[in-house]
Each structure stands twice: as structure tokens, then as C-alpha cells.
Tab-separated table of C-alpha atoms in Angstrom:
chain	number	residue	atom	x	y	z
A	1	MET	CA	8.793	-9.297	69.089
A	2	ALA	CA	7.965	-9.941	65.804
A	3	ILE	CA	4.604	-8.916	64.228
A	4	VAL	CA	2.978	-11.051	61.156
A	5	ARG	CA	-0.158	-8.633	59.699
A	6	ILE	CA	-2.841	-10.015	57.377
A	7	SER	CA	-5.437	-7.938	55.400
A	8	GLY	CA	-7.947	-8.240	53.259
A	9	SER	CA	-11.980	-9.757	53.202
A	10	LYS	CA	-9.985	-13.845	53.656
A	11	ALA	CA	-7.481	-12.316	56.217
A	12	ILE	CA	-9.846	-14.620	58.636
A	13	GLU	CA	-10.601	-17.681	56.865
A	14	VAL	CA	-6.315	-17.584	56.013
A	15	ALA	CA	-5.541	-17.194	59.503
A	16	SER	CA	-7.657	-19.778	61.861
A	17	PRO	CA	-5.720	-22.408	60.788
A	18	LEU	CA	-3.050	-21.221	62.218
A	19	ILE	CA	-4.857	-20.452	65.171
A	20	ARG	CA	-5.745	-22.455	68.189
A	21	ALA	CA	-7.721	-20.549	70.835
A	22	ARG	CA	-10.534	-19.986	73.239
A	23	CYS	CA	-12.710	-19.817	70.786
A	24	ALA	CA	-13.050	-20.259	66.884
A	25	LEU	CA	-10.962	-17.301	65.556
A	26	ALA	CA	-13.839	-15.935	63.273
A	27	ASP	CA	-16.583	-15.330	67.751
A	28	LEU	CA	-12.802	-13.661	69.387
A	29	ASP	CA	-14.159	-10.335	69.662
A	30	SER	CA	-12.948	-7.237	66.909
A	31	HIS	CA	-9.714	-4.830	68.301
A	32	GLN	CA	-8.855	-7.571	71.550
A	33	LEU	CA	-5.524	-8.720	72.405
A	34	ALA	CA	-5.831	-13.342	72.815
A	35	ARG	CA	-3.936	-15.143	73.779
A	36	VAL	CA	-3.148	-18.072	70.994
A	37	THR	CA	-0.422	-21.027	69.922
A	38	VAL	CA	0.725	-20.654	66.646
A	39	VAL	CA	-0.204	-23.969	65.566
A	40	ASP	CA	1.569	-25.862	61.816
A	41	PRO	CA	-1.874	-26.280	60.276
A	42	GLU	CA	-0.114	-29.810	58.561
A	43	ASP	CA	-0.020	-31.535	61.639
A	44	ALA	CA	-1.119	-28.919	63.920
A	45	SER	CA	2.224	-28.887	66.376
A	46	PRO	CA	2.181	-26.187	68.053
A	47	ILE	CA	4.947	-23.240	66.452
A	48	ASP	CA	4.580	-20.607	68.982
A	49	LYS	CA	2.373	-18.893	71.878
A	50	ALA	CA	2.087	-15.703	70.803
A	51	LEU	CA	-0.948	-13.169	71.141
A	52	CYS	CA	-3.305	-12.172	68.473
A	53	ALA	CA	-6.361	-9.943	67.542
A	54	VAL	CA	-9.262	-9.109	64.732
A	55	MET	CA	-9.393	-5.750	63.226
A	56	ARG	CA	-12.483	-6.171	61.344
A	57	ALA	CA	-13.358	-3.577	57.972
A	58	PRO	CA	-13.952	-0.454	57.486
A	59	GLY	CA	-12.458	-0.056	61.767
A	60	SER	CA	-8.687	-1.690	60.654
A	61	TYR	CA	-5.890	0.413	59.635
A	62	THR	CA	-6.799	-1.369	55.845
A	63	GLY	CA	-10.366	-0.244	55.948
A	64	GLU	CA	-10.322	-3.954	55.726
A	65	ASP	CA	-10.457	-7.993	57.704
A	66	THR	CA	-7.348	-7.894	59.952
A	67	VAL	CA	-5.380	-10.437	61.439
A	68	GLU	CA	-2.222	-9.782	63.578
A	69	ILE	CA	-0.597	-12.309	65.380
A	70	PHE	CA	2.319	-11.367	67.983
A	71	CYS	CA	5.217	-13.981	67.947
A	72	HIS	CA	8.698	-14.168	69.806
A	73	GLY	CA	11.047	-12.497	68.441
A	74	SER	CA	12.748	-14.667	66.504
A	75	PRO	CA	13.338	-14.461	62.719
A	76	THR	CA	13.514	-17.687	61.619
A	77	LEU	CA	10.025	-18.095	63.883
A	78	ALA	CA	8.666	-15.248	61.828
A	79	ARG	CA	9.230	-16.585	58.525
A	80	MET	CA	7.693	-20.179	59.834
A	81	VAL	CA	4.845	-18.496	60.627
A	82	LEU	CA	5.278	-16.326	56.625
A	83	ASP	CA	5.495	-19.636	54.786
A	84	ARG	CA	2.607	-20.982	56.159
A	85	LEU	CA	0.506	-18.425	55.680
A	86	ILE	CA	1.408	-18.146	52.413
A	87	GLU	CA	0.534	-21.821	51.711
A	88	GLN	CA	-2.954	-21.426	52.586
A	89	GLY	CA	-3.031	-18.062	49.806
A	90	ALA	CA	-1.637	-15.673	51.976
A	91	ARG	CA	0.790	-13.954	49.849
A	92	LEU	CA	3.748	-11.211	50.997
A	93	ALA	CA	2.926	-7.497	51.008
A	94	GLU	CA	4.028	-5.340	48.545
A	95	PRO	CA	6.581	-1.843	50.460
A	96	GLY	CA	3.817	0.745	51.859
A	97	GLU	CA	0.704	-1.672	50.635
A	98	PHE	CA	-1.146	-1.062	53.717
A	99	THR	CA	-1.096	1.824	53.621
A	100	ARG	CA	-1.987	2.048	50.348
A	101	ARG	CA	-4.481	-0.018	50.980
A	102	ALA	CA	-5.623	2.427	54.155
A	103	PHE	CA	-5.955	5.690	51.398
A	104	LEU	CA	-7.362	3.270	48.870
A	105	ASN	CA	-10.375	2.344	51.170
A	106	GLY	CA	-10.749	5.926	52.215
A	107	ARG	CA	-8.741	5.010	55.698
A	108	LEU	CA	-6.644	7.785	55.327
A	109	ASP	CA	-5.721	11.071	52.830
A	110	LEU	CA	-2.755	10.489	50.507
A	111	SER	CA	-1.369	13.569	52.916
A	112	GLN	CA	-1.864	11.669	55.589
A	113	ALA	CA	-0.307	9.091	54.274
A	114	GLU	CA	2.625	10.337	53.156
A	115	ALA	CA	2.905	11.108	56.871
A	116	VAL	CA	2.937	7.849	58.027
A	117	ALA	CA	5.932	6.895	55.798
A	118	LEU	CA	7.546	10.766	56.841
A	119	LEU	CA	7.207	9.244	61.266
A	120	ILE	CA	9.260	5.780	59.567
A	121	GLY	CA	11.910	7.586	58.916
A	122	ALA	CA	11.835	10.068	61.312
A	123	ARG	CA	15.350	10.613	63.185
A	124	THR	CA	14.634	12.975	65.935
A	125	GLU	CA	12.196	13.339	68.496
A	126	ARG	CA	11.046	16.696	66.799
A	127	ALA	CA	10.597	15.251	63.620
A	128	VAL	CA	7.932	12.325	65.406
A	129	GLN	CA	5.659	14.379	66.847
A	130	LEU	CA	5.641	16.623	63.971
A	131	SER	CA	4.677	13.216	61.422
A	132	ALA	CA	2.807	12.332	64.103
A	133	ARG	CA	0.731	15.614	63.908
A	134	ALA	CA	1.290	15.313	60.300
A	135	VAL	CA	-0.131	11.461	60.668
A	136	LEU	CA	-3.395	12.639	62.612
A	137	GLY	CA	-4.593	15.591	59.544
A	138	GLU	CA	-2.963	18.664	60.396
A	139	LEU	CA	-1.774	19.449	57.677
A	140	SER	CA	-4.365	17.787	55.281
A	141	GLY	CA	-7.088	19.669	57.699
A	142	ARG	CA	-4.944	22.489	56.297
A	143	ILE	CA	-5.285	21.937	52.641
A	144	GLN	CA	-8.263	20.209	52.712
A	145	ALA	CA	-10.143	23.948	53.895
A	146	ILE	CA	-8.122	25.407	51.433
A	147	ARG	CA	-9.907	23.137	48.821
A	148	VAL	CA	-13.494	23.539	49.758
A	149	SER	CA	-13.448	27.414	49.838
A	150	LEU	CA	-11.002	27.003	45.945
A	151	VAL	CA	-14.389	24.895	45.245
A	152	ARG	CA	-17.185	27.103	45.889
A	153	VAL	CA	-14.514	30.124	44.091
A	154	VAL	CA	-14.335	28.514	41.016
A	155	ALA	CA	-17.899	27.781	40.465
A	156	SER	CA	-19.208	30.840	41.843
A	157	LEU	CA	-16.592	32.088	38.992
A	158	GLU	CA	-18.043	29.352	36.479
A	159	VAL	CA	-21.509	30.251	36.785
A	160	ALA	CA	-20.107	34.484	36.587
A	161	LEU	CA	-19.570	33.653	33.287
A	162	ASP	CA	-21.449	30.849	32.207
A	163	PHE	CA	-25.002	33.443	33.046
A	164	PRO	CA	-23.892	36.884	32.830
A	165	GLU	CA	-27.636	38.052	31.946
A	166	ASP	CA	-28.902	35.535	35.502
A	167	ARG	CA	-26.338	37.823	37.211
A	168	VAL	CA	-25.627	34.842	39.644
A	169	GLY	CA	-23.124	34.259	41.112
A	170	ALA	CA	-20.421	36.616	43.354
A	171	ASP	CA	-19.565	39.452	42.935
A	172	PRO	CA	-15.812	39.933	41.993
A	173	ALA	CA	-14.508	42.047	44.356
A	174	GLU	CA	-16.251	39.642	46.888
A	175	ILE	CA	-13.443	37.256	44.712
A	176	GLY	CA	-10.910	39.407	45.277
A	177	ARG	CA	-10.838	39.799	48.805
A	178	GLU	CA	-11.187	36.076	49.326
A	179	ILE	CA	-8.403	34.991	47.133
A	180	LYS	CA	-6.043	37.335	49.055
A	181	THR	CA	-7.698	35.386	51.972
A	182	LEU	CA	-6.661	31.896	50.621
A	183	ASN	CA	-3.374	33.943	48.912
A	184	ASP	CA	-2.132	34.774	52.652
A	185	GLU	CA	-3.528	30.935	54.695
A	186	ILE	CA	-1.341	29.340	51.634
A	187	ASN	CA	1.781	31.894	52.121
A	188	SER	CA	1.601	31.100	55.557
A	189	LEU	CA	1.054	27.003	55.198
A	190	VAL	CA	3.885	27.139	52.096
A	191	ALA	CA	6.973	28.552	55.137
A	192	ALA	CA	5.155	26.095	57.734
A	193	SER	CA	5.588	22.962	55.438
A	194	ARG	CA	9.431	24.167	54.669
A	195	ARG	CA	10.536	24.550	57.894
A	196	GLY	CA	9.129	21.213	58.441
A	197	LEU	CA	10.898	19.536	56.141
A	198	THR	CA	14.458	20.906	57.621
A	199	ALA	CA	13.049	18.992	60.989
A	200	TYR	CA	13.092	16.199	58.789
A	201	SER	CA	16.097	16.109	56.987
A	202	GLY	CA	18.249	18.786	59.070
A	203	VAL	CA	20.928	22.046	58.085
A	204	THR	CA	23.432	21.484	56.292
A	205	VAL	CA	26.893	23.982	58.301
A	206	ALA	CA	29.928	24.008	57.035
A	207	LEU	CA	32.967	25.860	58.738
A	208	VAL	CA	34.492	27.565	56.396
A	209	GLY	CA	37.900	30.329	56.861
A	210	ALA	CA	41.368	30.661	56.704
A	211	PRO	CA	44.406	28.022	56.429
A	212	ASN	CA	44.777	26.722	60.471
A	213	ALA	CA	41.983	29.408	61.813
A	214	GLY	CA	41.078	26.364	64.024
A	215	LYS	CA	38.095	24.720	61.500
A	216	SER	CA	39.146	21.310	62.069
A	217	SER	CA	39.829	21.719	66.807
A	218	LEU	CA	36.204	24.073	66.614
A	219	PHE	CA	34.529	21.195	64.080
A	220	ASN	CA	35.826	18.629	66.789
A	221	ALA	CA	34.401	20.739	70.066
A	222	LEU	CA	31.368	21.179	68.515
A	223	LEU	CA	30.956	16.522	67.716
A	224	GLY	CA	31.501	15.632	70.985
A	225	ARG	CA	35.351	13.533	69.342
A	226	ASP	CA	37.676	14.296	67.718
A	227	ARG	CA	37.042	13.662	63.353
A	228	ALA	CA	39.055	15.929	61.939
A	229	ILE	CA	43.200	15.702	62.210
A	230	VAL	CA	44.089	18.602	63.615
A	231	THR	CA	47.758	19.000	63.674
A	232	PRO	CA	50.108	22.934	64.493
A	233	GLU	CA	50.615	22.684	60.393
A	234	ALA	CA	48.309	25.032	58.361
A	235	GLY	CA	46.116	23.069	55.401
A	236	THR	CA	46.491	19.464	57.511
A	237	THR	CA	42.222	19.241	56.167
A	238	ARG	CA	42.343	18.872	52.412
A	239	ASP	CA	39.007	16.875	52.017
A	240	VAL	CA	35.742	17.489	53.359
A	241	VAL	CA	35.358	15.394	56.373
A	242	GLU	CA	31.416	14.890	57.582
A	243	GLY	CA	29.853	14.798	61.735
A	244	GLN	CA	26.354	14.913	62.848
A	245	ILE	CA	24.491	16.331	65.514
A	246	VAL	CA	21.806	17.081	67.019
A	247	ILE	CA	20.226	20.874	68.030
A	248	ALA	CA	17.027	21.874	68.801
A	249	GLY	CA	15.735	18.437	67.206
A	250	VAL	CA	17.084	18.934	64.315
A	251	PRO	CA	19.567	16.620	63.354
A	252	VAL	CA	22.933	18.931	61.921
A	253	ARG	CA	25.225	17.667	59.359
A	254	LEU	CA	28.910	19.420	60.175
A	255	LEU	CA	31.698	20.265	57.800
A	256	ASP	CA	35.042	21.130	57.996
A	257	THR	CA	36.049	22.046	54.937
A	258	ALA	CA	40.067	23.089	53.416
A	259	GLY	CA	40.995	26.054	54.155
A	260	LEU	CA	40.715	28.763	51.527
A	261	GLY	CA	43.689	31.135	50.120
A	262	ALA	CA	46.725	30.627	48.224
A	263	PRO	CA	47.148	26.814	47.275
A	264	ARG	CA	50.255	25.563	48.083
A	265	ASP	CA	50.102	22.407	45.364
A	266	ALA	CA	47.105	20.738	43.143
A	267	ILE	CA	45.860	18.586	46.310
A	268	ASP	CA	45.413	21.854	47.619
A	269	ALA	CA	43.422	23.349	44.332
A	270	GLU	CA	41.512	20.275	44.520
A	271	GLY	CA	40.593	20.453	48.436
A	272	MET	CA	39.536	24.420	47.912
A	273	ARG	CA	37.406	23.427	45.116
A	274	ARG	CA	35.446	20.875	47.396
A	275	ALA	CA	35.464	23.141	50.217
A	276	ARG	CA	33.265	25.602	48.124
A	277	GLN	CA	31.641	23.259	46.461
A	278	ALA	CA	29.801	22.236	49.970
A	279	ILE	CA	29.246	26.400	50.628
A	280	GLU	CA	27.352	26.376	47.518
A	281	GLU	CA	25.681	23.392	49.086
A	282	CYS	CA	24.994	24.364	52.663
A	283	ASP	CA	22.301	25.752	54.335
A	284	LEU	CA	24.490	28.313	57.186
A	285	LEU	CA	28.476	28.732	56.797
A	286	ILE	CA	30.462	28.971	60.747
A	287	GLU	CA	33.188	31.802	59.491
A	288	VAL	CA	36.259	30.792	61.550
A	289	VAL	CA	39.218	33.780	62.251
A	290	ASP	CA	42.344	32.945	64.431
A	291	SER	CA	41.721	35.414	66.905
A	292	SER	CA	45.659	36.018	67.260
A	293	ASP	CA	46.420	35.884	63.454
A	294	SER	CA	47.308	39.434	61.571
A	295	ASP	CA	46.011	37.790	58.605
A	296	THR	CA	42.248	37.753	58.978
A	297	GLU	CA	41.313	39.443	54.956
A	298	ARG	CA	41.358	35.540	53.271
A	299	ALA	CA	38.625	34.471	55.524
A	300	SER	CA	36.637	37.749	54.875
A	301	ASP	CA	36.405	37.129	50.701
A	302	LEU	CA	33.391	34.797	51.356
A	303	GLN	CA	31.131	36.073	48.610
A	304	GLY	CA	27.248	35.830	48.576
A	305	ASP	CA	24.648	36.133	50.604
A	306	LYS	CA	24.737	32.440	52.096
A	307	PRO	CA	23.572	32.868	56.132
A	308	ARG	CA	26.574	32.810	58.148
A	309	LEU	CA	28.011	33.047	62.086
A	310	VAL	CA	30.787	34.645	62.505
A	311	ALA	CA	33.572	32.225	65.180
A	312	LEU	CA	36.636	34.041	66.467
A	313	ALA	CA	39.113	31.236	67.189
A	314	LYS	CA	41.330	30.484	69.889
A	315	SER	CA	40.059	33.897	71.607
A	316	ASP	CA	42.180	31.894	74.890
A	317	LEU	CA	45.628	33.826	72.957
A	318	ALA	CA	45.877	37.227	73.208
A	319	ARG	CA	44.150	38.239	70.299
A	320	HIS	CA	46.445	40.664	67.597
A	321	PRO	CA	46.624	43.998	67.869
A	322	GLY	CA	45.416	43.938	64.062
A	323	ALA	CA	43.131	41.234	63.564
A	324	ARG	CA	40.067	41.998	61.544
A	325	TYR	CA	36.861	41.086	62.416
A	326	PRO	CA	33.382	41.371	62.654
A	327	GLU	CA	32.042	43.134	66.537
A	328	GLU	CA	28.995	40.269	66.476
A	329	ALA	CA	31.958	37.120	66.493
A	330	ILE	CA	31.682	35.220	68.969
A	331	ALA	CA	34.137	33.612	70.976
A	332	THR	CA	35.412	30.484	71.003
A	333	SER	CA	37.728	28.167	72.444
A	334	VAL	CA	38.858	24.216	72.581
A	335	VAL	CA	40.801	24.687	75.496
A	336	THR	CA	37.999	26.500	78.284
A	337	PRO	CA	35.226	24.407	79.064
A	338	ASP	CA	32.581	26.647	78.514
A	339	GLY	CA	33.943	27.255	75.451
A	340	VAL	CA	32.008	26.799	72.151
A	341	ASP	CA	29.448	26.910	74.260
A	342	GLY	CA	28.398	30.643	73.114
A	343	LEU	CA	28.309	29.295	69.089
A	344	ILE	CA	25.970	26.468	69.589
A	345	ALA	CA	23.181	28.778	71.339
A	346	ARG	CA	23.754	30.957	67.919
A	347	LEU	CA	23.195	27.553	66.189
A	348	HIS	CA	20.966	26.458	68.111
A	349	LEU	CA	18.909	29.823	67.298
A	350	GLU	CA	19.391	29.069	64.036
A	351	VAL	CA	18.397	25.934	63.458
A	352	ALA	CA	15.322	26.437	65.264
A	353	GLU	CA	14.229	29.613	62.717
A	354	LYS	CA	14.888	27.511	60.173
A	355	SER	CA	12.618	23.793	61.184
A	356	GLY	CA	10.037	26.598	63.280
A	357	THR	CA	11.434	24.948	66.876
A	358	GLY	CA	11.287	28.627	67.915
A	359	ARG	CA	7.615	29.691	66.520
A	360	GLY	CA	5.626	27.947	68.980
A	361	GLY	CA	5.373	24.973	66.749
A	362	ASP	CA	5.021	26.686	63.963
A	363	ALA	CA	6.046	24.145	61.359
A	364	VAL	CA	3.722	21.313	59.956
A	365	GLY	CA	5.344	17.857	58.821
A	366	ALA	CA	5.251	17.493	54.803
A	367	SER	CA	7.520	15.376	52.417
A	368	ILE	CA	9.762	16.791	49.309
A	369	ARG	CA	6.929	16.066	46.798
A	370	GLN	CA	3.945	18.049	49.386
A	371	VAL	CA	5.999	21.098	49.536
A	372	GLU	CA	6.431	21.615	45.942
A	373	LEU	CA	3.494	20.871	45.641
A	374	LEU	CA	2.538	24.127	47.945
A	375	ARG	CA	4.140	26.254	46.197
A	376	THR	CA	2.894	25.150	43.403
A	377	LEU	CA	-0.866	25.736	44.320
A	378	GLY	CA	0.402	29.118	45.961
A	379	ALA	CA	1.943	30.419	43.362
A	380	CYS	CA	-1.130	29.792	41.195
A	381	VAL	CA	-3.465	31.583	43.870
A	382	THR	CA	-1.403	34.617	43.637
A	383	ARG	CA	-1.375	35.196	40.132
A	384	ALA	CA	-4.869	35.012	40.675
A	385	GLU	CA	-5.316	37.330	43.104
A	386	GLU	CA	-3.241	39.397	40.238
A	387	ALA	CA	-5.599	38.672	37.309
A	388	MET	CA	-9.243	39.713	39.624
A	389	SER	CA	-7.388	43.300	39.240
A	390	ALA	CA	-5.602	43.526	36.036
A	391	LEU	CA	-6.728	40.998	33.799
A	392	PRO	CA	-9.943	38.934	32.598
A	393	VAL	CA	-11.548	36.923	34.307
A	394	GLU	CA	-11.156	33.809	32.780
A	395	ILE	CA	-7.572	34.174	33.014
A	396	ALA	CA	-7.488	33.866	37.683
A	397	LEU	CA	-10.246	30.977	36.905
A	398	VAL	CA	-7.546	29.000	35.194
A	399	GLU	CA	-4.998	29.867	37.842
A	400	LEU	CA	-7.554	28.513	40.430
A	401	ARG	CA	-7.915	25.024	38.528
A	402	GLY	CA	-4.099	24.792	38.831
A	403	ALA	CA	-4.530	25.443	42.247
A	404	LEU	CA	-7.239	23.169	43.223
A	405	GLU	CA	-5.296	20.300	40.648
A	406	ALA	CA	-2.814	20.746	42.629
A	407	ALA	CA	-4.603	20.847	45.872
A	408	SER	CA	-6.641	18.063	45.315
A	409	SER	CA	-3.276	15.497	44.039
A	410	LEU	CA	-2.274	16.612	47.474
A	411	LEU	CA	-4.836	14.494	49.315
A	412	GLY	CA	-5.884	12.379	46.408
A	413	VAL	CA	-8.970	14.016	45.263
A	414	GLU	CA	-10.406	14.023	41.999
A	415	VAL	CA	-12.003	17.762	40.098
A	416	GLY	CA	-14.261	17.157	38.316
A	417	GLU	CA	-17.085	15.976	39.950
A	418	ALA	CA	-16.621	18.146	42.994
A	419	VAL	CA	-16.820	22.050	40.989
A	420	LEU	CA	-19.529	20.314	39.685
A	421	ASP	CA	-21.468	19.030	42.136
A	422	GLU	CA	-20.851	22.532	43.569
A	423	ILE	CA	-22.162	24.256	40.999
A	424	PHE	CA	-25.634	22.715	41.002
A	425	SER	CA	-26.390	23.074	45.003
A	426	ARG	CA	-25.975	26.589	45.169
A	427	PHE	CA	-27.234	27.735	42.473
A	428	CYS	CA	-30.071	25.512	40.525
A	429	VAL	CA	-28.513	26.073	37.099
A	430	GLY	CA	-30.870	23.438	35.964
A	431	LYS	CA	-33.473	25.129	35.739
């Protein structure tokens, strides 16, 4: 099926010459499907049997008069309908223009509009669910509540500073408590938004370890197909090999890397450089240790605080008495039916933790821009909380105004008039 949407004050006028129905297009009931014939306006020759709906302002998606024509799915047919509409005075929409009009006409706030883009780009069911909740206003509702509190606090401080002799405005101690409550809520929202972003963008997991430790075999087992070359010869993998799976409803990008150790040649050295680069870029490491080999210390020289799991590869073989590995290492085998189940279960827990799946749904759909603005919002309120107890109130006010600007940017709202309205409505300053 092809859907052609026309939106704007002349949508019905432009579409009418193409539509033959039981009554004129302008007389169709709003938000009701009607069987129609799509015709060529020039000679009234039929183009398609279709369905059509008129959605009148302001109750449409864009807030404008909208006509939607549901044609059969031929690209040529859809192009013909578009061409005839353009001949009647329509133009092709710009990317995202319908949602932009919905925002400009007050049908969506900016946070919800961004959620539409997230929904379109969602790659997993988990991402779809978070996007749908964001479109319905889950994130924007929390931001709106924060913004209302910020406006109230800023207004109170403004009045207290401008009219100190009148003793109006809230008590500084009370304001300090309200800022702390705000800070706690924002910190919670920042953490939830970061988990939501992880659900969209996914988690990158790198398999690392010594040459011939079993990384590529384990990589293929996790993917469920032969993606990396596996041979008995050490150092088969010279480059980073990628694959993707879904765990806990989150896209997981797996990286099989070259073995770390003493390079045999320039190609080996380059492969190890790329492996270390992959380690820097990934969210989680799977350190693969060969339980049948005594030389395991090469695999354990990875420094840094990157989260990691240790996979004890080739656990179907006899363990070498000299092999060294941590007690929490997860036994794996690619030749037994359930040999990687334990590792997958641990990966599920790690990914669920990062994406909020394991927190009773404690994640909100958010874009990169929104997460960064929320961090800015949180940093401003944190500094304001510190300033209320140690610095002049004016410093806190500057930070709170920065927080208000960030919250307003998230919603697409201007700030100035809102603060003025709050001052005059609450404190009768105009006397």
C-alpha cells in the first residue's frame, strides 16, 4: 500500500479534483475512511480504486487540514498521484516537515517530535516500546514538571532579590530543599535517558585475549553462524571482524579482535593496534582465556576499568594445571550443545543493566541531543544547589537560569515571558 498525505490550508481544495466519492471531498466526515476512485483531473480517467480520509484542523497530526489517500502499492501509481497533486498546486514535503508542522502548531512538543524520529529508526522491539512511550509524552511530561519547578524557583529568587525590603519570595532554606529535590529527579532522569539511549544505539562488545585462545570460535557461536575464520593456527584473525545480535531487546555489536601478545610481523602489529582501539571504543569486554593452556598471563595484561566478563574457552578439554584465571570466569565450549549458554546469560544481565531492561522498565526514550541537554540541565542544578549553601544567591540564580534554558530547549519553549508571568501572578509586584 502507498499512502499519499496532503497537509495545509488548501489540502482539501488541492485533492478534490482527483477524488470521486459518494459526495464531494469537502463534505466527507472528518476522520472517516471512504471508498473512492482516484482519477486524472484532466480527463477524469480512473487511476486507482482507493481509500481516502479527511482530517480537519486542528484535530489532525499536523494541526492543519489533512487528506490521506491509501492507494495500491505500485511506485509508478504513487508517482502518478503525486504528479497530479503537484499539478493542482501542491509541493513535495521536506524531510520531517509533517512532524515539524505538528510541533509548530502545538500538536507535539519538541521532545515528542524527536521521539517520532526515534520510533522510525528503532531497530528492536525494546526501542519501539521506548519510542512509543516518548511520543505519548513520557519524557516531555517529566521535563515539563521540572521546568515548572524551575520557573517557580527562579521567580521566587528574582522577587526576593529585587524587593528585599518587602520580604517576598520563598525562604532560602526552602528554596535549597526544592533545588535538592529537583536535582535528585534530574539525576534519575539523566540515568534513565542514558539507559534509553543504549536501547536505541546498542552495546558494543569486544572479544579480546591471547592468540588462539578461542575468540573467533566463540564469536561465531554467539552469532550463530560462521563469520570469522577459525583454524588451529594461532593469529588467524588479523583485523576486527564485526557481527550483530540482539540481547535483552538491545542491538549488540560483537567485535572479534586480533590476539594480543608479541607481534610476529607488521601485519600482526597493526592487528593488535586495531584490537586495542576496539577495546577503547567498546562498552564491554569479553576476555577469552584458554583453560587448556598454561600461558594465560598474556590475556590478562589488559589495563583500565572497562567492564569485562572472563570467558573460560575450550572448557570441554582438560584444564591445564598451570592455567590462571579468575574464579568468576564463565566456562564456555563451542562443541557442546549448551556450551555458551552461561556466557549469553551473563551478557543478558549486563546489557539489561545498561539499557534499563532489568530495572522494571527504568529507561526513557531519548536522543543524543536530549541526553546531552539533560546532562547540562543536571550540571546547572547541581551547581545551583552548591551555590545556595556556600555562595551568593545570585550565583545560584545564574545556574538556575541555565537549567531553565536547557529544559526549555528540550521542549522547544521560550523562557522569558514564562518567568515574568510567574512573578506577576504569584507576588503582585506591580503594586
